[in-house]
Coordinates of C-alpha atoms in Angstrom, one line a residue:
P1 CA -11.2 213.3 49.9
E2 CA -11.8 211.5 46.5
V3 CA -14.7 209.6 48.0
S4 CA -16.1 212.8 49.5
Y5 CA -16.1 214.4 46.1
L6 CA -17.9 211.5 44.6
I7 CA -20.6 211.9 47.3
I8 CA -20.9 215.6 46.7
R9 CA -21.4 215.0 43.0
E10 CA -24.1 212.4 43.8
I11 CA -25.9 214.8 46.1
V12 CA -26.0 217.4 43.4
A13 CA -27.2 214.8 40.9
N14 CA -30.0 213.8 43.3
N15 CA -31.0 217.3 44.4
G16 CA -30.6 219.0 41.1
N17 CA -28.6 222.0 40.1
K18 CA -31.2 224.5 41.4
A19 CA -31.9 225.6 45.0
G20 CA -33.8 228.6 46.1
G21 CA -33.9 229.8 42.5
K22 CA -30.1 229.8 42.3
T23 CA -27.9 227.6 40.2
V24 CA -25.8 225.1 42.1
E25 CA -22.3 224.5 40.9
V26 CA -19.5 222.7 42.9
L27 CA -16.0 223.8 42.3
Y28 CA -13.3 221.4 43.5
R29 CA -9.8 222.3 44.5
D30 CA -7.0 220.1 46.1
S31 CA -4.9 221.6 48.9
A32 CA -2.6 218.6 48.6
G33 CA -2.5 217.8 52.3
A34 CA -1.5 220.0 55.2
D35 CA -0.4 223.0 53.2
P36 CA -2.1 226.0 54.9
T37 CA -0.5 228.5 52.4
L38 CA -2.0 226.7 49.5
A39 CA -5.3 226.2 51.2
K40 CA -5.6 229.9 51.9
R41 CA -4.7 230.9 48.3
L42 CA -7.2 228.4 46.9
A43 CA -9.9 229.8 49.2
E44 CA -9.1 233.3 48.2
D45 CA -9.3 232.4 44.5
L46 CA -12.6 230.7 45.0
V47 CA -14.1 233.6 46.8
V48 CA -12.6 236.5 44.8
K49 CA -12.3 235.0 41.3
D50 CA -15.1 232.4 41.3
K51 CA -17.5 234.3 43.6
V52 CA -18.4 231.2 45.5
T53 CA -21.3 231.5 48.0
M54 CA -20.0 228.9 50.5
L55 CA -16.8 226.9 51.3
G56 CA -16.4 223.4 52.5
G57 CA -13.7 220.8 53.2
F58 CA -10.5 221.7 55.1
Y59 CA -9.7 218.3 56.5
L60 CA -6.8 219.4 58.6
T61 CA -6.6 222.1 61.2
P62 CA -3.8 224.2 59.6
E63 CA -5.8 224.5 56.4
A64 CA -9.0 225.6 58.1
A65 CA -7.1 228.1 60.3
A66 CA -5.4 229.6 57.2
A67 CA -8.8 230.1 55.5
A68 CA -10.4 231.9 58.5
P69 CA -9.4 235.4 57.4
V70 CA -10.8 234.7 53.9
A71 CA -14.2 233.6 55.3
N72 CA -14.2 236.6 57.7
A73 CA -13.4 239.2 55.0
A74 CA -15.9 237.8 52.5
K75 CA -18.6 236.8 55.1
V76 CA -18.7 233.3 53.5
P77 CA -20.0 230.3 55.5
L78 CA -17.2 227.7 55.8
F79 CA -18.2 224.1 56.7
I80 CA -15.3 222.3 58.4
V81 CA -15.7 218.7 57.3
N82 CA -13.1 217.1 59.5
A83 CA -10.6 219.3 61.2
A84 CA -11.2 218.9 65.0
T85 CA -8.9 221.2 67.0
P86 CA -11.2 222.9 69.6
A87 CA -9.8 226.4 69.1
L88 CA -10.7 226.5 65.4
I89 CA -14.3 227.5 65.9
K90 CA -13.3 230.7 67.6
M91 CA -11.3 231.9 64.6
S92 CA -14.3 232.7 62.5
P93 CA -18.1 233.4 63.1
Y94 CA -18.6 231.8 59.7
F95 CA -17.1 228.4 60.7
V96 CA -19.6 225.6 61.2
R97 CA -18.0 222.3 62.3
M98 CA -19.4 219.1 60.8
G99 CA -17.3 216.7 62.9
Q100 CA -16.2 217.0 66.5
S101 CA -13.9 218.8 68.9
I102 CA -11.1 216.3 69.4
N103 CA -11.2 216.6 73.2
Q104 CA -14.7 215.1 73.4
P105 CA -13.9 211.4 72.7
A106 CA -10.8 211.6 74.9
E107 CA -12.9 212.9 77.8
L108 CA -15.5 210.2 77.3
A109 CA -12.8 207.6 77.2
A110 CA -11.4 208.7 80.5
M111 CA -14.9 208.6 82.1
H112 CA -15.6 205.2 80.6
A113 CA -12.3 203.8 81.9
R114 CA -12.9 205.0 85.4
H115 CA -16.5 203.7 85.4
S116 CA -15.1 200.3 84.2
G117 CA -12.8 200.2 87.2
K118 CA -9.5 201.3 85.5
S119 CA -7.2 203.2 87.7
K120 CA -3.8 203.5 86.0
G121 CA -3.8 205.5 82.8
F122 CA -1.2 205.9 80.0
V123 CA -1.5 208.1 76.9
A124 CA 0.3 207.5 73.6
V125 CA -0.3 210.1 70.9
A126 CA 1.1 211.4 67.7
D127 CA 3.4 214.3 68.3
Y128 CA 1.5 217.2 66.8
A129 CA -1.2 219.6 68.0
P130 CA -4.3 217.4 67.8
G131 CA -2.4 214.6 69.6
H132 CA -1.3 217.0 72.4
I133 CA -5.0 218.0 72.9
V134 CA -6.1 214.4 73.2
E135 CA -3.3 213.8 75.7
Q136 CA -4.3 216.9 77.8
A137 CA -8.0 216.1 77.7
F138 CA -7.7 212.5 78.7
M139 CA -5.2 213.1 81.5
A140 CA -7.2 216.0 82.9
K141 CA -10.5 214.1 82.9
F142 CA -9.0 210.8 84.1
T143 CA -7.3 212.4 87.1
A144 CA -10.4 214.5 87.9
E145 CA -12.3 211.2 88.0
G146 CA -9.9 209.8 90.6
G147 CA -7.5 207.9 88.3
Q148 CA -3.7 208.0 88.4
M149 CA -1.6 208.6 85.3
V150 CA 1.4 206.3 85.1
G151 CA 2.9 207.7 81.9
N152 CA 2.5 209.4 78.5
V153 CA 4.5 209.4 75.3
R154 CA 4.4 211.4 72.1
I155 CA 5.3 209.6 68.9
S156 CA 6.8 211.3 65.9
L157 CA 4.7 211.2 62.8
N158 CA 7.5 209.7 60.8
T159 CA 8.1 206.8 63.3
A160 CA 8.4 203.3 61.7
D161 CA 9.6 201.3 64.7
F162 CA 7.0 201.3 67.5
A163 CA 8.6 198.6 69.6
P164 CA 10.3 201.0 72.0
F165 CA 7.0 202.8 72.7
A166 CA 5.2 199.5 73.4
E167 CA 8.0 198.5 75.8
R168 CA 7.7 201.8 77.6
I169 CA 4.0 201.3 78.0
S170 CA 4.4 197.7 79.2
N171 CA 7.0 198.8 81.8
A172 CA 4.6 201.4 83.2
N173 CA 1.9 198.6 83.7
P174 CA -1.2 200.6 83.0
D175 CA -4.7 199.1 82.9
I176 CA -6.0 201.7 80.4
L177 CA -4.2 203.0 77.3
Q178 CA -5.6 206.0 75.4
I179 CA -4.1 206.3 71.9
F180 CA -4.3 208.8 69.1
L181 CA -2.5 208.1 65.8
P182 CA -3.1 208.8 62.1
P183 CA -5.0 205.9 60.4
G184 CA -3.1 203.7 58.1
A185 CA 0.5 202.5 58.4
A186 CA 1.2 204.2 61.8
S187 CA -1.9 202.7 63.5
V188 CA -1.2 199.3 62.0
G189 CA 2.4 199.3 63.1
F190 CA 1.6 200.5 66.6
S191 CA -1.1 197.9 67.0
K192 CA 1.3 195.1 66.0
A193 CA 3.9 196.4 68.5
L194 CA 1.3 196.4 71.3
A195 CA 0.3 192.9 70.4
A196 CA 3.9 191.7 70.4
R197 CA 4.1 192.8 74.0
G198 CA 0.9 191.1 74.9
L199 CA -0.8 194.4 75.7
T200 CA -3.8 194.0 73.4
N201 CA -5.0 191.1 75.6
K202 CA -3.9 192.6 78.9
I203 CA -5.2 196.1 79.1
M204 CA -8.1 198.2 77.8
I205 CA -7.0 200.2 74.7
I206 CA -9.2 203.1 73.4
G207 CA -8.6 205.2 70.4
Q208 CA -10.6 207.4 68.0
G209 CA -10.3 206.9 64.2
E210 CA -7.3 204.5 64.1
A211 CA -9.3 201.4 63.0
E212 CA -12.3 202.5 61.0
D213 CA -14.2 199.8 59.2
S214 CA -12.7 200.6 55.8
D215 CA -9.2 200.2 57.3
L216 CA -9.8 197.0 59.2
P217 CA -8.6 194.8 56.3
L218 CA -5.1 196.3 56.9
F219 CA -4.9 194.8 60.5
D220 CA -4.3 191.3 61.6
D221 CA -6.6 189.7 64.2
S222 CA -4.7 191.3 67.1
I223 CA -6.9 194.4 66.5
V224 CA -9.9 192.4 67.7
G225 CA -11.0 193.9 71.1
F226 CA -9.6 197.4 70.2
K227 CA -12.1 200.1 71.4
S228 CA -12.7 203.5 69.9
I229 CA -15.0 206.5 70.6
I230 CA -16.2 208.6 67.7
Y231 CA -19.5 210.0 66.4
I232 CA -19.7 207.5 63.5
D233 CA -21.2 204.0 63.5
A234 CA -20.4 202.7 60.0
N235 CA -22.8 199.8 60.5
A236 CA -25.7 201.8 61.8
K237 CA -29.1 200.6 60.5
N238 CA -30.8 204.1 60.2
A239 CA -32.1 204.8 56.7
E240 CA -29.6 207.5 56.0
N241 CA -26.6 205.3 56.8
V242 CA -27.9 202.3 55.0
A243 CA -28.5 204.3 51.8
M244 CA -25.0 205.8 52.1
S245 CA -23.3 202.5 52.8
Q246 CA -25.0 200.9 49.8
W247 CA -24.1 203.7 47.5
L248 CA -20.4 203.6 48.7
A249 CA -20.2 199.9 48.2
K250 CA -21.5 200.2 44.6
N251 CA -19.6 203.3 43.5
A252 CA -16.5 203.5 45.7
G253 CA -15.6 199.9 46.4
P254 CA -17.0 196.9 48.4
N255 CA -14.8 197.7 51.4
V256 CA -15.5 201.4 51.6
K257 CA -17.7 202.3 54.6
P258 CA -19.0 205.7 55.8
N259 CA -16.4 207.6 57.9
S260 CA -15.9 211.0 59.3
F261 CA -14.7 212.4 56.0
S262 CA -17.5 211.2 53.8
I263 CA -20.3 211.9 56.4
G264 CA -18.9 215.4 57.0
A265 CA -19.1 216.1 53.3
F266 CA -22.5 214.5 53.0
D267 CA -24.0 216.6 55.8
A268 CA -22.3 219.8 54.7
M269 CA -23.8 219.6 51.2
H270 CA -27.3 219.0 52.6
L271 CA -26.9 222.1 54.9
M272 CA -25.7 224.1 51.9
Y273 CA -28.8 223.2 50.0
K274 CA -30.9 224.1 53.0
L275 CA -29.3 227.6 53.2
L276 CA -29.8 228.2 49.5
N277 CA -33.5 227.1 49.6
D278 CA -34.0 229.3 52.7
S279 CA -32.7 232.3 50.7
A280 CA -35.2 231.9 47.9
G281 CA -36.4 235.2 46.5
K282 CA -33.5 237.3 48.1
P283 CA -29.8 237.6 47.7
F284 CA -27.7 235.1 49.7
N285 CA -26.4 236.6 52.9
G286 CA -23.6 234.6 54.5
E287 CA -24.0 236.1 58.0
A288 CA -27.7 235.5 58.1
A289 CA -27.3 232.0 56.7
V290 CA -24.9 230.9 59.5
K291 CA -27.2 232.5 62.2
S292 CA -30.1 230.6 60.7
L293 CA -28.4 227.3 61.5
A294 CA -28.5 227.9 65.2
G295 CA -30.4 225.1 66.8
H296 CA -31.1 223.4 63.5
T297 CA -31.7 219.7 63.8
Y298 CA -31.4 217.2 61.0
M299 CA -31.0 213.5 60.3
S300 CA -27.6 212.3 59.3
P301 CA -26.0 208.9 58.7
R302 CA -24.5 209.4 62.1
G303 CA -28.0 209.9 63.7
S304 CA -29.8 213.0 64.8
V305 CA -27.7 216.1 64.9
T306 CA -28.4 219.6 66.3
I307 CA -26.1 222.6 65.6
D308 CA -25.4 224.2 69.0
P309 CA -26.7 227.8 68.7
V310 CA -23.7 229.3 70.5
L311 CA -20.7 227.2 69.6
R312 CA -21.6 226.1 66.1
E313 CA -20.6 222.6 67.1
N314 CA -22.7 219.5 66.8
V315 CA -24.9 218.1 69.5
Q316 CA -24.7 214.4 68.5
N317 CA -24.3 210.8 69.6
F318 CA -20.9 209.4 70.4
Y319 CA -20.3 205.7 70.1
L320 CA -18.0 203.4 72.0
R321 CA -17.1 200.6 69.5
E322 CA -15.2 197.4 69.8
V323 CA -13.6 195.5 66.9
V324 CA -15.1 192.1 66.7
K325 CA -14.8 189.3 64.2
E326 CA -17.8 187.8 62.5
G327 CA -16.8 184.9 60.3
N328 CA -13.9 186.2 58.3
T329 CA -14.9 189.8 58.6
K330 CA -13.7 192.3 61.2
L331 CA -16.0 195.2 62.1
N332 CA -16.7 197.8 64.7
K333 CA -19.6 196.9 67.0
V334 CA -21.2 199.6 69.1
I335 CA -21.2 198.6 72.8
K336 CA -22.2 201.9 74.4
T337 CA -23.9 205.1 73.1
W338 CA -23.7 208.5 74.7
E339 CA -26.8 210.3 73.3
Q340 CA -26.8 213.9 72.2
V341 CA -23.6 215.0 73.8
K342 CA -23.4 218.7 74.0
P343 CA -20.2 220.5 73.1
T344 CA -18.3 222.4 75.7
P345 CA -15.4 224.8 75.3
F346 CA -12.2 222.9 75.7
G347 CA -10.8 223.2 79.3
S348 CA -14.1 224.1 80.8

């Protein structure tokens, strides 16, 4: 979140504090993690007391869900930077998702595994709602594609010892393991436990955001070969991503790379400027503003993005990446691209 705020300030500095004849001012509030009560109160204060035109942020699903009644009552567009639970978008006609529905990478992983000849699947996910959705999505798609599930496990968010879970996976003898864990200590600990069982060299392991480029220095070399599917390629050579990467390296630290949080904030701010400019000469209307985004296409550090006119989700590329080592540096290298993947309601 701190890096995202730096990016927002930079966008305002580059684009100026005027858009559509209106003054641009960014008000920052910290919901202090997954605290939906606080998130809702802060959103209410911003709308009622500060008279904000648009809201953005809401990294976790409970925060965004709590803010839905606020956006609905005030008719304020709300850009969901990261929260990825599929049901969120149905909670408000003013929600616009800047990231993904979390079922999409899991379904792509299942199809890739089957097309790669994998037949025995296992799912290990964090034991909370997003993890359950990843579990359900992968298992449904994998079996629909003719694969057999040989096991699944849910891992408590406060787990420190991952060895029993690695043993359970090893005993099930899968050839494809889909994982979904929070980045940081949990992902590092789980990776080491899998490596200790020899699983990292034995089976295909696919995740989502467990080993982003900025986090790779936390892992030892056993992470090499780990695959992940997400809509971000931190090492993409398009002009937007190169410029963002250079700015982050200079202003946020040499190891900081674009990720879903920072790119979500980056794109949301650019769309906010567009909506303000489009409203030049007339009062800003939140309902009309959201409707005007239907079918809108723009260039992002992630590549070309189109806002689906019905679902208010992104039509965007998804990338299958593999951790490789070049010299002393570990990085995610894209090995497959699914171009312009259309969103579908979860379970359809």
